[in-house]
């Protein structure tokens, strides 16, 4: 792993300085697969009918252990989620796992999963069966804390449109139907609803279209929203309550409502604690103390949640920036190219490779991991 240090930091910095948005990560996918190929992995590109998804594999048969790579960036902010570090740590860990696979058997896979931000690439790939025959799936995300498990919320994305009727806003307002007012009333209704939803649930949105001119009654408004909840059952209950807010606003204003739930839902993360403890022990051997769960209880959503419902999974976080730095901020983008970022990448990769080694060398650990997974179902 130390011999790969320079190659991995170079790979990660190259991706950082060439940020590509979800499903357009052409350069990143090419560089990661090239690195894997040069290290004797066989590569399948464009899997799951996604041009920037890939699977690199080494060894054969069971256990099949996958380390997942993300490499998409954010609009305007670049790598403010640090996915360049995830990419290099996944590829580095897969390569560093080779000696263990040679000695004990099984296979190590590095699966390239595009478009984590907003599009849920892993959710699409899960539907298309790519995770079905795996025994383990792991990914490490950079953050501001060292934590072995994450709590992530189930999430669904909603697109809203209101259709009204244009009119001169001063001379003939009585003939207009105001689509913008319908949108504003929806926000008010959602704000009222928010008082009476369960802890950890989240509803947030933006207006993407609010009219053309101040002297014209807006005949069209549009927005996008995210609804999140701790589990799938409450998410679907909340989804209906949110839709009722829009229906109420449509009734009140006379505007016509059209809505569409995006095809992809992010599922809640099911952390495998046996696996998380093992990872934590390995990262500790590198001098990094990691808590088992987050004392600050902050929640986002990740498409790794969808994977974790199918395969025993972990999604630990390695600290690369001080706690006051927010993920998805320009400061975090700088941290993703900093020395602390590279250190996080290397620690993550080493601990992942050590964990793979433990799993292939000790079948009884793998059995325990799987038993826990079955019990959680
Ligand atoms: Zn992100
Ligand atoms: Zn991320």
Coordinates of C-alpha atoms and ligand atoms in Angstrom, one line a residue:
X1 CA 0.0 0.0 0.0
X2 CA 2.8 2.4 0.9
X3 CA 4.4 1.6 -2.5
X4 CA 1.2 2.8 -4.2
X5 CA 1.0 6.0 -2.1
X6 CA 2.1 8.3 -5.0
X7 CA -0.1 6.7 -7.6
X8 CA -3.1 6.9 -5.4
X9 CA -2.7 10.5 -4.4
X10 CA -2.0 11.4 -8.0
X11 CA -5.2 9.5 -9.1
X12 CA -7.3 11.3 -6.5
X13 CA -5.9 14.7 -7.3
X14 CA -6.4 14.2 -11.0
X15 CA -10.1 13.4 -10.4
X16 CA -10.3 16.4 -8.0
X17 CA -9.0 18.9 -10.6
X18 CA -11.2 17.5 -13.3
X19 CA -14.7 17.4 -11.6
X20 CA -17.4 15.7 -13.7
X21 CA -21.1 15.6 -12.9
X22 CA -23.1 12.4 -12.3
X23 CA -23.2 10.0 -15.3
X24 CA -20.6 12.2 -17.1
X25 CA -17.6 10.9 -15.1
X26 CA -15.8 9.7 -18.3
X27 CA -12.3 10.7 -17.3
X28 CA -12.5 9.5 -13.8
X29 CA -13.9 6.1 -14.8
X30 CA -11.1 5.8 -17.4
X31 CA -8.4 6.6 -14.9
X32 CA -9.6 4.3 -12.2
X33 CA -10.2 1.3 -14.6
X34 CA -6.7 1.9 -16.1
X35 CA -5.1 1.8 -12.6
X36 CA -7.0 -1.5 -11.9
X37 CA -6.1 -3.0 -15.3
X38 CA -2.4 -2.2 -14.8
X39 CA -2.7 -4.2 -11.5
X40 CA -4.1 -7.3 -13.2
X41 CA -7.8 -6.7 -12.6
X42 CA -10.2 -7.7 -15.4
X43 CA -12.5 -4.8 -16.3
X44 CA -16.0 -4.6 -17.6
X45 CA -16.9 -1.1 -18.6
X46 CA -20.4 0.4 -19.1
X47 CA -22.1 -2.3 -16.9
X48 CA -25.8 -1.9 -16.0
X49 CA -26.2 0.1 -19.2
X50 CA -24.5 3.1 -17.5
X51 CA -21.6 4.3 -19.6
X52 CA -19.5 5.4 -16.6
X53 CA -20.2 2.4 -14.3
X54 CA -17.6 -0.5 -14.3
X55 CA -16.6 -3.6 -12.5
X56 CA -13.0 -4.6 -11.9
X57 CA -12.4 -8.1 -10.6
X58 CA -9.6 -10.2 -9.4
X59 CA -9.7 -13.8 -8.3
X60 CA -12.6 -16.2 -8.6
X61 CA -15.7 -17.4 -6.8
X62 CA -16.6 -17.0 -3.1
X63 CA -16.5 -15.1 -1.0
X64 CA -17.1 -12.2 -3.4
X65 CA -16.2 -9.0 -1.7
X66 CA -16.8 -5.6 -3.3
X67 CA -15.4 -2.2 -2.6
X68 CA -17.4 0.5 -4.2
X69 CA -16.1 3.6 -5.8
X70 CA -17.9 6.9 -6.3
X71 CA -16.4 9.7 -8.5
X72 CA -19.1 12.2 -9.3
X73 CA -18.7 15.9 -8.4
X74 CA -21.2 18.6 -7.5
X75 CA -22.3 21.5 -9.8
X76 CA -20.2 24.6 -9.2
X77 CA -18.6 23.2 -6.1
X78 CA -16.5 20.4 -7.7
X79 CA -15.4 17.6 -5.4
X80 CA -17.0 19.2 -2.3
X81 CA -18.2 15.7 -1.2
X82 CA -14.7 14.2 -1.6
X83 CA -15.7 11.4 -4.0
X84 CA -12.2 11.7 -5.6
X85 CA -10.9 10.2 -2.3
X86 CA -13.5 7.5 -2.3
X87 CA -12.4 6.5 -5.9
X88 CA -8.7 6.3 -5.1
X89 CA -9.3 4.5 -1.7
X90 CA -11.5 1.9 -3.3
X91 CA -9.1 1.2 -6.2
X92 CA -6.1 1.1 -3.8
X93 CA -7.9 -1.2 -1.3
X94 CA -8.9 -3.6 -4.1
X95 CA -5.3 -3.8 -5.4
X96 CA -3.9 -4.2 -1.9
X97 CA -6.3 -7.1 -1.2
X98 CA -4.7 -9.2 -4.0
X99 CA -2.1 -11.0 -1.8
X100 CA -4.9 -12.1 0.5
X101 CA -7.0 -13.4 -2.4
X102 CA -4.0 -15.2 -3.8
X103 CA -3.4 -16.9 -0.5
X104 CA -7.0 -17.7 0.7
X105 CA -9.1 -17.6 -2.4
X106 CA -12.3 -15.8 -3.2
X107 CA -12.6 -12.7 -5.3
X108 CA -12.2 -9.0 -4.8
X109 CA -14.2 -6.5 -6.9
X110 CA -13.9 -2.8 -7.3
X111 CA -17.3 -1.6 -8.6
X112 CA -17.6 1.8 -10.1
X113 CA -20.9 3.4 -9.1
X114 CA -21.6 6.8 -10.9
X115 CA -23.9 9.6 -10.0
X116 CA -24.3 9.2 -6.2
X117 CA -25.4 12.8 -5.8
X118 CA -29.1 13.2 -6.7
X119 CA -29.3 10.4 -9.3
X120 CA -28.7 7.4 -7.0
X121 CA -26.5 5.4 -9.4
X122 CA -26.3 2.5 -6.9
X123 CA -30.1 2.3 -6.7
X124 CA -30.2 1.9 -10.4
X125 CA -27.4 -0.6 -10.4
X126 CA -29.1 -2.5 -7.5
X127 CA -32.3 -2.8 -9.6
X128 CA -30.2 -4.1 -12.4
X129 CA -28.8 -6.9 -10.2
X130 CA -25.1 -6.0 -10.0
X131 CA -25.0 -6.5 -6.2
X132 CA -27.0 -9.8 -6.1
X133 CA -24.2 -12.3 -5.9
X134 CA -21.9 -10.4 -3.5
X135 CA -21.1 -11.5 0.1
X136 CA -19.9 -8.1 1.3
X137 CA -20.0 -4.5 0.0
X138 CA -17.9 -1.7 1.6
X139 CA -17.2 2.0 0.9
X140 CA -15.5 4.7 3.0
X141 CA -16.6 8.3 2.7
X142 CA -14.5 11.3 3.8
X143 CA -16.1 13.5 6.4
X144 CA -15.4 15.6 9.5
X145 CA -15.6 12.6 12.0
X146 CA -14.1 9.2 12.3
X147 CA -17.2 7.0 12.5
X148 CA -17.7 3.3 11.6
X149 CA -21.4 3.5 10.9
X150 CA -23.7 6.1 9.5
X151 CA -27.4 6.8 9.9
X152 CA -28.8 7.7 6.6
X153 CA -32.4 8.5 5.8
X154 CA -34.7 7.0 3.2
X155 CA -35.4 9.7 0.7
X156 CA -37.6 10.4 -2.3
X157 CA -37.4 13.2 -4.8
X158 CA -40.5 15.0 -6.1
X159 CA -41.1 17.3 -9.1
X160 CA -44.0 19.7 -8.9
X161 CA -45.7 21.8 -11.5
X162 CA -48.7 24.2 -11.2
X163 CA -50.5 25.4 -14.3
X164 CA -52.5 28.6 -13.9
X165 CA -53.8 31.3 -16.3
X166 CA -51.9 34.5 -17.4
X167 CA -53.5 37.9 -17.1
X168 CA -52.5 41.5 -16.7
X169 CA -51.7 41.7 -13.0
X170 CA -53.2 45.2 -12.5
X171 CA -55.9 45.7 -15.1
X172 CA -57.5 42.2 -15.2
X173 CA -56.3 40.3 -12.1
X174 CA -59.7 38.7 -11.7
X175 CA -59.3 36.7 -14.9
X176 CA -55.9 35.2 -13.9
X177 CA -55.0 32.0 -12.0
X178 CA -51.8 32.4 -10.1
X179 CA -49.5 29.4 -10.3
X180 CA -46.9 31.0 -8.1
X181 CA -49.4 31.6 -5.3
X182 CA -50.2 27.8 -5.5
X183 CA -46.5 27.1 -5.0
X184 CA -46.2 29.6 -2.1
X185 CA -49.2 28.1 -0.4
X186 CA -47.7 24.7 -0.8
X187 CA -44.6 25.8 1.1
X188 CA -46.8 27.3 3.9
X189 CA -48.8 24.0 4.1
X190 CA -45.5 22.0 4.3
X191 CA -44.2 24.3 7.0
X192 CA -47.4 23.6 9.0
X193 CA -47.1 19.9 8.4
X194 CA -43.5 20.0 9.6
X195 CA -44.6 20.7 13.2
X196 CA -46.3 17.3 13.3
X197 CA -43.8 14.9 11.6
X198 CA -41.6 12.4 13.3
X199 CA -38.2 13.2 14.5
X200 CA -35.4 12.9 11.9
X201 CA -37.9 13.3 9.0
X202 CA -37.0 16.1 6.6
X203 CA -38.9 18.0 3.9
X204 CA -37.1 20.6 1.8
X205 CA -37.5 22.1 -1.7
X206 CA -36.8 24.9 -4.1
X207 CA -38.8 26.9 -6.6
X208 CA -37.3 26.4 -10.1
X209 CA -39.8 28.5 -11.9
X210 CA -41.9 31.3 -10.5
X211 CA -43.2 33.5 -13.3
X212 CA -41.9 35.7 -16.1
X213 CA -42.7 39.3 -15.2
X214 CA -44.1 41.2 -12.2
X215 CA -47.0 42.6 -14.2
X216 CA -48.2 39.2 -15.5
X217 CA -50.1 36.7 -13.3
X218 CA -47.8 33.7 -13.4
X219 CA -49.4 30.9 -15.4
X220 CA -46.7 28.4 -14.5
X221 CA -44.6 27.5 -11.5
X222 CA -42.3 24.5 -10.8
X223 CA -40.2 23.2 -8.0
X224 CA -38.3 20.2 -6.8
X225 CA -38.5 18.7 -3.3
X226 CA -37.0 16.0 -1.2
X227 CA -38.8 14.0 1.5
X228 CA -36.8 12.0 3.9
X229 CA -37.6 9.7 6.8
X230 CA -35.9 7.2 9.1
X231 CA -37.6 4.2 7.5
X232 CA -39.3 3.2 4.3
X233 CA -42.8 2.8 5.9
X234 CA -42.8 6.3 7.4
X235 CA -41.4 7.7 4.1
X236 CA -44.4 6.5 2.2
X237 CA -46.8 7.9 4.8
X238 CA -45.0 11.2 4.7
X239 CA -45.0 11.2 0.9
X240 CA -48.8 11.2 0.8
X241 CA -49.0 14.0 3.4
X242 CA -46.7 16.1 1.4
X243 CA -48.8 15.6 -1.8
X244 CA -51.9 16.6 0.2
X245 CA -50.2 20.0 0.8
X246 CA -49.9 20.5 -2.9
X247 CA -53.4 19.3 -3.6
X248 CA -54.8 21.7 -1.0
X249 CA -52.9 24.6 -2.6
X250 CA -54.2 23.7 -6.0
X251 CA -57.8 23.6 -4.7
X252 CA -57.4 27.0 -3.0
X253 CA -55.9 28.8 -6.0
X254 CA -57.6 27.0 -8.9
X255 CA -54.2 26.1 -10.4
X256 CA -53.8 22.6 -11.8
X257 CA -51.3 20.4 -10.2
X258 CA -49.0 17.9 -11.8
X259 CA -46.4 15.9 -9.9
X260 CA -43.9 13.2 -10.4
X261 CA -41.9 11.1 -7.9
X262 CA -38.5 10.5 -9.3
X263 CA -38.0 6.9 -10.2
X264 CA -35.2 6.4 -7.7
X265 CA -35.6 6.4 -3.9
X266 CA -32.7 6.3 -1.5
X267 CA -33.2 3.6 1.1
X268 CA -32.1 3.8 4.7
X269 CA -28.7 2.5 5.6
X270 CA -28.5 -0.9 7.3
X271 CA -25.1 -1.0 9.0
X272 CA -23.6 -4.4 9.6
X273 CA -22.2 -3.9 13.1
X274 CA -19.9 -7.0 13.0
X275 CA -18.3 -5.7 9.9
X276 CA -18.2 -2.1 11.3
X277 CA -16.4 -3.3 14.4
X278 CA -13.9 -5.2 12.3
X279 CA -13.2 -2.2 10.2
X280 CA -12.9 0.0 13.3
X281 CA -10.3 -2.4 14.8
X282 CA -8.3 -2.3 11.6
X283 CA -8.3 1.5 11.3
X284 CA -7.3 1.7 14.9
X285 CA -4.2 -0.4 14.1
X286 CA -3.2 2.4 11.8
X287 CA -3.5 4.9 14.6
X288 CA -6.9 6.3 13.8
X289 CA -9.5 6.1 16.6
X290 CA -13.0 5.6 15.3
X291 CA -16.3 5.8 17.1
X292 CA -18.9 3.2 16.4
X293 CA -21.7 5.6 15.9
X294 CA -22.1 9.4 15.4
X295 CA -22.6 11.3 18.7
X296 CA -23.8 14.3 16.7
X297 CA -26.7 12.5 15.1
X298 CA -26.6 14.2 11.7
X299 CA -28.3 12.5 8.9
X300 CA -28.1 12.6 5.1
X301 CA -29.1 10.0 2.6
X302 CA -26.9 7.8 0.4
X303 CA -27.6 5.3 -2.3
X304 CA -25.3 3.0 -0.3
X305 CA -28.5 2.5 1.7
X306 CA -30.0 0.6 -1.3
X307 CA -26.9 -1.7 -1.4
X308 CA -27.0 -2.3 2.3
X309 CA -30.5 -3.7 2.0
X310 CA -29.2 -6.4 -0.3
X311 CA -25.7 -7.2 1.0
X312 CA -24.0 -6.9 4.4
X313 CA -22.5 -3.4 4.1
X314 CA -20.6 -0.7 5.8
X315 CA -20.1 3.0 5.0
X316 CA -17.6 4.4 7.5
X317 CA -16.5 8.0 7.5
X318 CA -12.9 9.1 7.8
X319 CA -12.2 12.7 9.1
X320 CA -10.3 14.9 6.6
X321 CA -11.5 18.3 7.8
X322 CA -12.3 20.0 11.2
X323 CA -15.8 19.5 12.5
X324 CA -16.9 23.1 11.7
X325 CA -16.4 22.5 7.9
X326 CA -19.6 21.5 6.2
X327 CA -19.7 18.8 3.6
X328 CA -20.8 20.2 0.2
X329 CA -19.0 23.5 0.9
X330 CA -15.9 25.0 -0.9
X331 CA -13.9 24.4 2.3
X332 CA -14.6 20.7 2.1
X333 CA -13.7 20.7 -1.6
X334 CA -10.2 22.1 -0.6
X335 CA -9.9 19.4 2.2
X336 CA -10.5 16.7 -0.5
X337 CA -7.3 17.8 -2.1
X338 CA -5.3 18.4 1.1
X339 CA -2.7 16.4 2.9
X340 CA -5.3 15.3 5.5
X341 CA -7.5 14.2 2.5
X342 CA -4.7 12.0 1.1
X343 CA -4.0 10.6 4.6
X344 CA -7.7 9.8 5.0
X345 CA -7.6 8.1 1.6
X346 CA -4.6 5.9 2.5
X347 CA -6.0 5.0 6.0
X348 CA -9.3 4.1 4.4
X349 CA -7.7 2.0 1.7
X350 CA -5.4 0.2 4.2
X351 CA -8.2 -0.6 6.6
X352 CA -10.5 -1.8 3.8
X353 CA -7.7 -4.2 2.6
X354 CA -7.1 -5.4 6.1
X355 CA -10.8 -6.1 6.5
X356 CA -10.9 -8.0 3.2
X357 CA -7.9 -10.0 4.4
X358 CA -9.7 -10.8 7.7
X359 CA -12.8 -11.9 5.9
X360 CA -11.1 -14.3 3.5
X361 CA -8.7 -15.7 6.0
X362 CA -11.4 -16.3 8.7
X363 CA -14.6 -17.8 7.3
X364 CA -16.1 -17.7 10.8
X365 CA -16.1 -13.9 10.8
X366 CA -17.9 -13.9 7.4
X367 CA -20.4 -16.3 8.9
X368 CA -21.0 -14.0 11.8
X369 CA -21.5 -11.0 9.5
X370 CA -24.0 -12.9 7.4
X371 CA -25.9 -14.1 10.5
X372 CA -26.3 -10.6 11.7
X373 CA -27.5 -9.6 8.2
X374 CA -30.2 -12.3 8.3
X375 CA -31.3 -11.3 11.8
X376 CA -31.7 -7.6 10.7
X377 CA -34.0 -8.6 7.8
Ligands
LIG1 ZN1 -22.5 14.5 -1.3
LIG2 ZN1 -20.7 11.9 -0.9

